[in-house]
Coordinates of C-alpha atoms in Angstrom, one line a residue:
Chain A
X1 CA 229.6 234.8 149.9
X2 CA 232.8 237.1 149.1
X3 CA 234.7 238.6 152.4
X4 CA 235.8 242.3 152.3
X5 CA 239.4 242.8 153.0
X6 CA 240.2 245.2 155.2
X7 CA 243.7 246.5 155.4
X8 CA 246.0 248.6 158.4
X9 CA 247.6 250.3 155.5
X10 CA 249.4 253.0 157.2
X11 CA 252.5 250.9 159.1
X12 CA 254.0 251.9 156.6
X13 CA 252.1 254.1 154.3
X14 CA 254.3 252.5 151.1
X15 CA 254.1 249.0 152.7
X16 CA 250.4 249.4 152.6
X17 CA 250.0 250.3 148.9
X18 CA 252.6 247.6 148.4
X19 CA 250.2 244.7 149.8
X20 CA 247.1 246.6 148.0
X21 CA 249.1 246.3 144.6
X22 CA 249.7 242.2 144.9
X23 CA 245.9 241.7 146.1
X24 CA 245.2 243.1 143.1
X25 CA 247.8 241.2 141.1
X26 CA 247.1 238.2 142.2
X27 CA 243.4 238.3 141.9
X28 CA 242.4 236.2 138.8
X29 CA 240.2 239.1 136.8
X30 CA 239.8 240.8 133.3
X31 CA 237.1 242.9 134.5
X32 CA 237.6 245.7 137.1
X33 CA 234.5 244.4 138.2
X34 CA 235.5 241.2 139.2
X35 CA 238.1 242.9 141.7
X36 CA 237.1 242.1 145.2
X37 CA 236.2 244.8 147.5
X38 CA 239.0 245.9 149.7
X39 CA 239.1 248.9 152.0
X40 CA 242.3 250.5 152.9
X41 CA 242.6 252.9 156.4
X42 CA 246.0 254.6 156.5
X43 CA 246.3 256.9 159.1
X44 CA 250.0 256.8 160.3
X45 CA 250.1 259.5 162.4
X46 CA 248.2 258.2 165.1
X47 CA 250.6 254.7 165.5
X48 CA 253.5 255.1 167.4
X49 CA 256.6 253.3 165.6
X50 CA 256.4 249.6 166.6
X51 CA 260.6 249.1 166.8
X52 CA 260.5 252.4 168.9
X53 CA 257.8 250.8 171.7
X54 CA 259.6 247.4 171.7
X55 CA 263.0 248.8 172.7
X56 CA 261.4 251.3 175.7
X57 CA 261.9 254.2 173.3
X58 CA 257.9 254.9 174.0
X59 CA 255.6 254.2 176.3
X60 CA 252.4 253.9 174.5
X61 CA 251.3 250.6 173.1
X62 CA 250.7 250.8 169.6
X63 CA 248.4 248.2 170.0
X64 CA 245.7 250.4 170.8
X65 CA 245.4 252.6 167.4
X66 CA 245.9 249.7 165.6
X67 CA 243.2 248.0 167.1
X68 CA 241.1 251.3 166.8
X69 CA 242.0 251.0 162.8
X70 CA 241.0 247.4 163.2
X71 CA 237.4 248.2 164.9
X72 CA 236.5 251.0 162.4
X73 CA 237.3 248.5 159.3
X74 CA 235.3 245.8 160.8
X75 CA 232.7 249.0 161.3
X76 CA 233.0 249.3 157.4
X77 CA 232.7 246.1 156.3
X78 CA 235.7 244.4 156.3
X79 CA 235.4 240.5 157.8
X80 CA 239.1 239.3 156.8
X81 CA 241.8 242.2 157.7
X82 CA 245.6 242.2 157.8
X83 CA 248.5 244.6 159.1
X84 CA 251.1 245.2 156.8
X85 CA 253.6 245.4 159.5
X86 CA 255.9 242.3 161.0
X87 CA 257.2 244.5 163.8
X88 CA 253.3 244.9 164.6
X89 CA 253.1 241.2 165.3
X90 CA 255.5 241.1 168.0
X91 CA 253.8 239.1 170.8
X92 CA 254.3 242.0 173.4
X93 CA 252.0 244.6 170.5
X94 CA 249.6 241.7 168.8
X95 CA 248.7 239.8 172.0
X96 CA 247.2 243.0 173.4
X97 CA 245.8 244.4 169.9
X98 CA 243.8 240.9 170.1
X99 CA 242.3 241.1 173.2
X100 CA 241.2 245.2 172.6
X101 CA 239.3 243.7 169.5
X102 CA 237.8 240.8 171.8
X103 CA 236.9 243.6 174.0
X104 CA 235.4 245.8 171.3
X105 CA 233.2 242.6 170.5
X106 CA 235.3 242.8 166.8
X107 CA 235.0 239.4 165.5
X108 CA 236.6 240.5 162.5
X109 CA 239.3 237.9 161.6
X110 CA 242.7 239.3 161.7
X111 CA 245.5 237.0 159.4
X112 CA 248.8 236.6 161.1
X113 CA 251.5 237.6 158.3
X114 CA 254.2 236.2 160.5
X115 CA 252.1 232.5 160.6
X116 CA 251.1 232.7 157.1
X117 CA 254.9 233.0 156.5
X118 CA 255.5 230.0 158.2
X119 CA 252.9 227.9 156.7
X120 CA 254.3 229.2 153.3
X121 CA 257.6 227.5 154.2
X122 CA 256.4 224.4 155.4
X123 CA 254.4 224.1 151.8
X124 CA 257.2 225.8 149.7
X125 CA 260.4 224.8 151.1
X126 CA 259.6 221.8 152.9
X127 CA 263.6 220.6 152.7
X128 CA 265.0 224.2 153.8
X129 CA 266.4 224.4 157.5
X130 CA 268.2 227.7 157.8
X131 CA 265.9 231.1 157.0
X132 CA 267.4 234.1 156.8
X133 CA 265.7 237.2 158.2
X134 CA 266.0 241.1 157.8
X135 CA 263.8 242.8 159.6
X136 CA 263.1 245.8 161.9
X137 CA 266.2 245.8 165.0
X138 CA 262.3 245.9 167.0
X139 CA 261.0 242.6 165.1
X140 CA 264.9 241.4 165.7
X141 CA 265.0 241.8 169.4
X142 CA 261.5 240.5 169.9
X143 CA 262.0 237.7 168.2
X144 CA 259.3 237.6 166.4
X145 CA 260.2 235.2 163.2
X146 CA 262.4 233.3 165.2
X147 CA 259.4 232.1 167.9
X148 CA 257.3 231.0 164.7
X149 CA 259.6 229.4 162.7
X150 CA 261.6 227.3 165.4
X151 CA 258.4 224.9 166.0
X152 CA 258.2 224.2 162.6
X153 CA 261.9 223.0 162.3
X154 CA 263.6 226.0 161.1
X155 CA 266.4 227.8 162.0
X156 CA 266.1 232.2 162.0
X157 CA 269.5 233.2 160.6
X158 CA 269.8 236.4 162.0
X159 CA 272.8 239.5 161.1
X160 CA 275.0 240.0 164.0
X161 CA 273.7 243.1 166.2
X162 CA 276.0 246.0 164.8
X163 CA 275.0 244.9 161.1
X164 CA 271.3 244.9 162.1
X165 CA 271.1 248.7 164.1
X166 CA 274.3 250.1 161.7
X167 CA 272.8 249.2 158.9
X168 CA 269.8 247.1 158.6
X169 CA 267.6 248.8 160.4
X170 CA 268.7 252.4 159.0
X171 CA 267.8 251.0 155.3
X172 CA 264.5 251.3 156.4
X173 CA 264.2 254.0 158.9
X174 CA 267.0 256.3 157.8
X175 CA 265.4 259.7 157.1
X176 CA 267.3 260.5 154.8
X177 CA 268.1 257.0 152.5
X178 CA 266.0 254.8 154.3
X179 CA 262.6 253.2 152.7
X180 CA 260.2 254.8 154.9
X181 CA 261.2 258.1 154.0
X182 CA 262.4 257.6 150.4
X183 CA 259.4 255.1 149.3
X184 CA 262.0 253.6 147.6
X185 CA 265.6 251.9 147.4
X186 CA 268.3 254.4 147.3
X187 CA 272.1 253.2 146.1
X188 CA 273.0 253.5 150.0
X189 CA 269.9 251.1 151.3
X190 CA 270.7 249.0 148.6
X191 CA 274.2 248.4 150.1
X192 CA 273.3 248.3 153.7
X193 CA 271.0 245.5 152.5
X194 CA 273.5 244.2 150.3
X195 CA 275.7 243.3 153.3
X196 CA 272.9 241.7 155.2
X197 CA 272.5 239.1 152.4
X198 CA 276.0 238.5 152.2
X199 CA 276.4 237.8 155.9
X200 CA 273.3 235.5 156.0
X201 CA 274.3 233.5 152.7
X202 CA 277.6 233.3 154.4
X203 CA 276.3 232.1 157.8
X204 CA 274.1 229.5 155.9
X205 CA 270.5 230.6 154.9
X206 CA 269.1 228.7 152.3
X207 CA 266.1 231.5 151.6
X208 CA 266.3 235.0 153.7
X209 CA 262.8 236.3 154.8
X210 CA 262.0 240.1 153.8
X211 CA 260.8 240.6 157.2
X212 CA 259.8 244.4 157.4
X213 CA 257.4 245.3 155.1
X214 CA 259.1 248.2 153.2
X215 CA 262.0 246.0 152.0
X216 CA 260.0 244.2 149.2
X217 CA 260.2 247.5 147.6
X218 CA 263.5 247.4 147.5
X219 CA 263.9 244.0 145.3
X220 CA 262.4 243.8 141.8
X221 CA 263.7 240.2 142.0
X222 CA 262.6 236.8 143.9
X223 CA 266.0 236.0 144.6
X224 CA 269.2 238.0 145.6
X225 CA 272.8 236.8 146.3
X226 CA 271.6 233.7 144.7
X227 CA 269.0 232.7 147.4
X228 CA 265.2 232.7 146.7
X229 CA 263.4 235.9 148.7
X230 CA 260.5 235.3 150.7
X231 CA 258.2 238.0 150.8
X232 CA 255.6 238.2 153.4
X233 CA 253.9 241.1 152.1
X234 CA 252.7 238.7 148.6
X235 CA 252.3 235.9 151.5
X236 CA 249.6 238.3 153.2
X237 CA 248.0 239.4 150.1
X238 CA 247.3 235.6 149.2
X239 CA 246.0 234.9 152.2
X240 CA 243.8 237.8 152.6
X241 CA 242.1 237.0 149.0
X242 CA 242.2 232.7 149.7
X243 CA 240.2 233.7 152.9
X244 CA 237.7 236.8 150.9
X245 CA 237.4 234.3 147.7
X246 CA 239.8 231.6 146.9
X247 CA 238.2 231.1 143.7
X248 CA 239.5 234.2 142.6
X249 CA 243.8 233.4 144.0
X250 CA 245.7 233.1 141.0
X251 CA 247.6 230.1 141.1
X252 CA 251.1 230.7 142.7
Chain B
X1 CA 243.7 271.5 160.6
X2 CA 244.8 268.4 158.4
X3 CA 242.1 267.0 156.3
X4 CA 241.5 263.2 155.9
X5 CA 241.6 261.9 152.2
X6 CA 239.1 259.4 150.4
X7 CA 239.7 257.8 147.5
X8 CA 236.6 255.9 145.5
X9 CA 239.6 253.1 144.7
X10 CA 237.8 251.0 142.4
X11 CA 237.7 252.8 139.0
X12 CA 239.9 250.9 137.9
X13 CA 241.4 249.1 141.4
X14 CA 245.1 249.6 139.7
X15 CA 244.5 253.4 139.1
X16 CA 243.5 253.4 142.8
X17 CA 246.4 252.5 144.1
X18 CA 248.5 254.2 141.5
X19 CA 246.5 257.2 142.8
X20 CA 247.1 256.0 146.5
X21 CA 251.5 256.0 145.2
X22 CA 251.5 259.1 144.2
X23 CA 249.6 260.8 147.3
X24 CA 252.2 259.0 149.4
X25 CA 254.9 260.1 147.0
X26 CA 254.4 263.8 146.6
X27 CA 253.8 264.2 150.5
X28 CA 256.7 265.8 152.2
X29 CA 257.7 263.3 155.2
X30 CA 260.9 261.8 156.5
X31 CA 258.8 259.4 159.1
X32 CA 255.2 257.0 158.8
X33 CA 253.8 259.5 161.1
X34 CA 254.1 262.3 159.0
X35 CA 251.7 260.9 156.0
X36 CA 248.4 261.9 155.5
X37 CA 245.9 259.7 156.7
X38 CA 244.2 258.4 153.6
X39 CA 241.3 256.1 153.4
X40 CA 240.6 254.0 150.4
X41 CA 237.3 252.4 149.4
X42 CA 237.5 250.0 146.4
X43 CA 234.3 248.1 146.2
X44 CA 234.5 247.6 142.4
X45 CA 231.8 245.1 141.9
X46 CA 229.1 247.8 141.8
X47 CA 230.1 250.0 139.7
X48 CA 229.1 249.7 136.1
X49 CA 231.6 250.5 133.4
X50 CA 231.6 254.3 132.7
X51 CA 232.1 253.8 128.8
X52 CA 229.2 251.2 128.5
X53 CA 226.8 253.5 130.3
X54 CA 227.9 256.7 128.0
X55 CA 227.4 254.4 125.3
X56 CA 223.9 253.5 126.0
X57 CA 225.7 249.6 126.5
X58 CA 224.2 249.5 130.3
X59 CA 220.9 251.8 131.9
X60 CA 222.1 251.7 135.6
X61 CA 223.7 254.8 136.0
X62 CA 227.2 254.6 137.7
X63 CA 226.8 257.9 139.3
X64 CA 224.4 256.6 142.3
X65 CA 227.4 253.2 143.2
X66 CA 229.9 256.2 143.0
X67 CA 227.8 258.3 145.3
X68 CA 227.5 255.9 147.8
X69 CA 230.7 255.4 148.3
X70 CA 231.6 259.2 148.7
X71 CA 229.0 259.1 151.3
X72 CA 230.8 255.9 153.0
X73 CA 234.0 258.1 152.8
X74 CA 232.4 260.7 154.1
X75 CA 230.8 259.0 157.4
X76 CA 234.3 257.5 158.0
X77 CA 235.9 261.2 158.2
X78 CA 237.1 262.2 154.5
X79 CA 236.7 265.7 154.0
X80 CA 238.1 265.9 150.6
X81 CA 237.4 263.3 148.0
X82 CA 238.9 261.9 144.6
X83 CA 237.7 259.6 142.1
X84 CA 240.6 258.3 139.7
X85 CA 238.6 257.7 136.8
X86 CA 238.1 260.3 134.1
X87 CA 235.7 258.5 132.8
X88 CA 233.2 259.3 135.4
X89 CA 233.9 262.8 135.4
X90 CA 231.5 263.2 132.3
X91 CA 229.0 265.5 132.9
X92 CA 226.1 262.9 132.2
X93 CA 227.5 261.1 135.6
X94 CA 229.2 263.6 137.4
X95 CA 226.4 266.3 137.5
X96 CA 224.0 263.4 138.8
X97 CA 227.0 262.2 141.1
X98 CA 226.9 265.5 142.9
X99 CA 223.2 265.8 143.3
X100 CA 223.1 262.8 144.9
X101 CA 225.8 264.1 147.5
X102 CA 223.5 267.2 148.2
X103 CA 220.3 264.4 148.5
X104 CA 222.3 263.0 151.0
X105 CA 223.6 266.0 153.2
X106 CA 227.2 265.0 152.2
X107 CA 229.0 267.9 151.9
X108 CA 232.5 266.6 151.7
X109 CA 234.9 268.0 148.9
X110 CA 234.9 266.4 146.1
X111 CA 237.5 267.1 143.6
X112 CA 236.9 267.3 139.8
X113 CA 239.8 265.7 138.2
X114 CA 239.7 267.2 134.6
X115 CA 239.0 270.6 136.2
X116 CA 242.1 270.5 137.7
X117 CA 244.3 269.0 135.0
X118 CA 242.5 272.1 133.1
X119 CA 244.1 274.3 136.1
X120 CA 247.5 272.4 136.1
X121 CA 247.9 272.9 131.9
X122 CA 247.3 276.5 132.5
X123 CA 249.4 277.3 135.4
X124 CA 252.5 275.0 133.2
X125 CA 252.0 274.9 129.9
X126 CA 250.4 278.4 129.3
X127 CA 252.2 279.1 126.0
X128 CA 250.6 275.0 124.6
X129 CA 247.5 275.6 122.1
X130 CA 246.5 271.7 121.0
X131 CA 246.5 269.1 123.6
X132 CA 245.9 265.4 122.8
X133 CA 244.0 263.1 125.0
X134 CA 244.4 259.5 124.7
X135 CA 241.6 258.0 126.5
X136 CA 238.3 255.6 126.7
X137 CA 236.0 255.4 123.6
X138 CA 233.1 257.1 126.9
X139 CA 235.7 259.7 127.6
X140 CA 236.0 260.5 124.0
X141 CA 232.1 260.7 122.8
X142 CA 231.3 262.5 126.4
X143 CA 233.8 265.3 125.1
X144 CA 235.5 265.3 128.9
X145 CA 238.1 267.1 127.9
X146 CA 237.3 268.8 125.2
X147 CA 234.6 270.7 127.0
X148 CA 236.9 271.7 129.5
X149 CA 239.7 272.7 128.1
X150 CA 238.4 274.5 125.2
X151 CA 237.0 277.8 127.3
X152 CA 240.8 278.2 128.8
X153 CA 241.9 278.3 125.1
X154 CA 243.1 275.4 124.6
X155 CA 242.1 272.6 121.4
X156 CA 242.1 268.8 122.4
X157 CA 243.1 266.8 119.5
X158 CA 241.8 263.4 119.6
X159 CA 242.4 260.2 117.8
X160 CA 240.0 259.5 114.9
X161 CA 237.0 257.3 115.7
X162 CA 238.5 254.0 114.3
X163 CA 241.9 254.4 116.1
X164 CA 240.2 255.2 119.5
X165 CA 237.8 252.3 118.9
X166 CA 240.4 249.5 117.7
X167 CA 243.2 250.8 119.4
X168 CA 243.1 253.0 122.3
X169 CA 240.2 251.6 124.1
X170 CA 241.0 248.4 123.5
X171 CA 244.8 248.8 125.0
X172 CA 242.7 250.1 128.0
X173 CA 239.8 247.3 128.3
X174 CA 240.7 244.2 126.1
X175 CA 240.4 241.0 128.6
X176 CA 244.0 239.5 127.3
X177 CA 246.0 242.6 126.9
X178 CA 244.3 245.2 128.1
X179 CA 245.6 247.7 131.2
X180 CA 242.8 246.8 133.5
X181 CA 242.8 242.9 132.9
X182 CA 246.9 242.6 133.3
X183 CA 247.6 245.4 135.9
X184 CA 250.9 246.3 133.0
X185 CA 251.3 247.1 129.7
X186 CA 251.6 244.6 127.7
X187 CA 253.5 244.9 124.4
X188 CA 250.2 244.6 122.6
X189 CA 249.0 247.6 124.5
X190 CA 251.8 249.4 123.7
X191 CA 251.9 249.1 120.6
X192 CA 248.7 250.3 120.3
X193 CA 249.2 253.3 122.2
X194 CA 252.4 254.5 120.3
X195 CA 250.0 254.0 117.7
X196 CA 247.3 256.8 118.9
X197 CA 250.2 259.0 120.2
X198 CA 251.8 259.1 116.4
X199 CA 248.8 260.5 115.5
X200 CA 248.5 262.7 117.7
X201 CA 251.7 264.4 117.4
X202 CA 251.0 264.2 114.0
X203 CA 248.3 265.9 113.9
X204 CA 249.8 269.2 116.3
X205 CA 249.3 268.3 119.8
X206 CA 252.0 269.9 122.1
X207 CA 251.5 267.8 124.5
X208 CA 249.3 264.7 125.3
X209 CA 247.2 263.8 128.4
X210 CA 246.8 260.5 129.6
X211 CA 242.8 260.5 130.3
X212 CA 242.2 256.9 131.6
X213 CA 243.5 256.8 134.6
X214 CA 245.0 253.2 133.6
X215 CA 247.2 254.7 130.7
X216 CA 249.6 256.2 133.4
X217 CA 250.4 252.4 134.1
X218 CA 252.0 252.1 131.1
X219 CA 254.4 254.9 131.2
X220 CA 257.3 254.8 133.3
X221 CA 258.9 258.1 131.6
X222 CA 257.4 261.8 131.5
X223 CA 257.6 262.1 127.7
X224 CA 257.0 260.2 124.8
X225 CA 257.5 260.6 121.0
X226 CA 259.1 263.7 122.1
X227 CA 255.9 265.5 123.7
X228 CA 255.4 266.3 127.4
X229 CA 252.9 263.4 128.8
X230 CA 250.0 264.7 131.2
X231 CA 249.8 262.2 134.0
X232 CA 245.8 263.2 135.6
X233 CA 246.1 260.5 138.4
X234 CA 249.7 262.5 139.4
X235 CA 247.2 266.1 139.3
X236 CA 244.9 264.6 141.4
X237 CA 247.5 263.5 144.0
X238 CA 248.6 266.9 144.5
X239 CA 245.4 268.5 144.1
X240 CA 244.3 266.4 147.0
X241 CA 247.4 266.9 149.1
X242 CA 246.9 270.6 148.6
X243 CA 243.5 270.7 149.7
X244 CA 244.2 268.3 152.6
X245 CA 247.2 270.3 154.3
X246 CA 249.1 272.4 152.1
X247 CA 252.6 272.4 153.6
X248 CA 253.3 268.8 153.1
X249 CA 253.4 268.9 149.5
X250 CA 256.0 268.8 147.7
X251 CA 257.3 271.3 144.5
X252 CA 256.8 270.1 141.0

């Protein structure tokens, strides 16, 4: 029996349309009707900014209206769901958005993008030992790649603090050239992000994670600076369609 | 008050989220938060193909699968509604569409796509007399567009029979090349729409309209063989943007 996939496709809004575009791509089809059925709740506004809680910026949890979003695609349907958001799976946000849905009774199952990434790299890169990672400065100062990767045998390769809040995190959040605002790469995000992946080849990575989920929509390209991009947004989408259908995953 | 969006996403599931791209991109916003909250239900599996009904290919009427997902919509808090297919704006679905919604008490807003792309040709091309449609073989024996843009003075030039049977549809529907199988325009496809718009300009049009919701896929520009193209999906965006809160849309 196909799942429905449910998606939190409003963290961020282009991020969301972003994983809803590779479901669809990597769904083996050549009818719209063999599409599987996937509801999309985007409702931004209510979600406080995940980087913004985990550095004390805020008070409220976002934890809560994403677990609402969770509860009322569950309420719809949906029985496999996933948040397009790495910051969102900070242990200090998705350890509380769990235990609202086991309150709620929502036995919907909710993917871990930040665990599918890892099991992607065990399978995919079995020999690599130093993984890059841009990212949020909130999923950087929470750690949040780093705690899954490390018991696996990786190493996070992580920019040095002024690159990540100068210029990493603005190339997403800037609101004037950032990707959040922009829905896509403008020449100065490009450069911000240019300079990450200089300093992470440079300090050793052997793949560099695209660990915020507007950056994919910045690189047309699986590789850049001549190291192979890992993004956990196509990570996601395969998961969510090997646990709706896997008959229907294209092969990678 | 801001109004919530629906979208019935799976007519085709990559015109959906095409549809979904451009909402996000003609909002005004410099932050997540400031999106519209946009909910998307693509449950393509149950609706029949919107050509093979016109065409007497299938009985079940898409109109009551349609419905029922406005009503789901509707129930989850969408107050105005749009279905990116122009397909299943012919009146021999859309008529019983909407009297399904009143059978059901569902009094959400539901947009009529070619009714505004009617509105948007008037308002921006008022000085335009023949307009050509590339579209779906139902599209062009329903006479979507014909029927509504001929009362606001305008002529639709259309391909002849054989072109939009061996060409055009197929670029749309064919399982190996076609828009809705690959997601992208293949070169096949291509090829065969250059073909349809050749005769088109040919034959007068001042402009062409790209009435399949999957034709925008394949058209990264705003022109082609010199003429101004008609993007409906792009319409329906704005049209829904207006009607859900004004003063975050952007100018033309």
């Amino acid at each position: 029996m196909e799942k429905w996939i449910g998606v939190v496709g409003g963290v961020g809004p282009f991020a969301g349309i972003d994983l809803l575009g590779k479901i669809a791509a990597q769904t083996a089809v050549s009818l719209d009707q063999d599409h599987l059925t996937v509801l999309n709740w985007s409702q931004p506004g209510t979600i406080v900014d995940r980087t913004e809680f985990l550095l004390g910026q805020v008070a409220e949890n976002p934890a809560f209206a994403l677990a609402e979003q969770v509860v009322q695609l569950a309420k719809m349907g949906a029985s496999v769901v996933g948040i397009p958001c790495n910051t969102a799976h900070a242990p200090r946000i998705f350890n509380p958005l769990r235990a609202e849905l086991a309150a709620a009774h929502c036995d919907v199952q909710l993917l871990h993008m930040i665990e599918e990434v890892g099991r992607f790299l065990q399978e995919q890169l079995p020999g690599a030992k130093q993984i890059g990672v841009l990212s949020t400065t909130g999923t950087y100062r929470a750690r949040v790649y780093a705690d899954v990767l490390e018991p696996l045998g990786f190493t996070a390769v992580l920019p040095p603090l002024t690159l990540q809040t100068e210029k990493i995190h603005p190339a997403i959040y800037d609101p004037v050239y950032g990707l959040k605002a922009c829905g896509l790469a403008t020449d100065q995000a490009q450069e911000n992000l240019r300079l990450g992946l200089d300093h992470l080849k440079a300090a050793g990575a052997e793949a560099v994670i695209l660990g915020c989920t507007e950056l994919p929509l910045a690189f047309a390209e699986t590789t850049a600076v001549g190291l192979p991009l890992i993004d956990p947004t196509l990570i996601l989408a395969r998961a969510l369609i090997r646990e709706a259908n896997p008959a229907k995953l294209k092969p990678l």
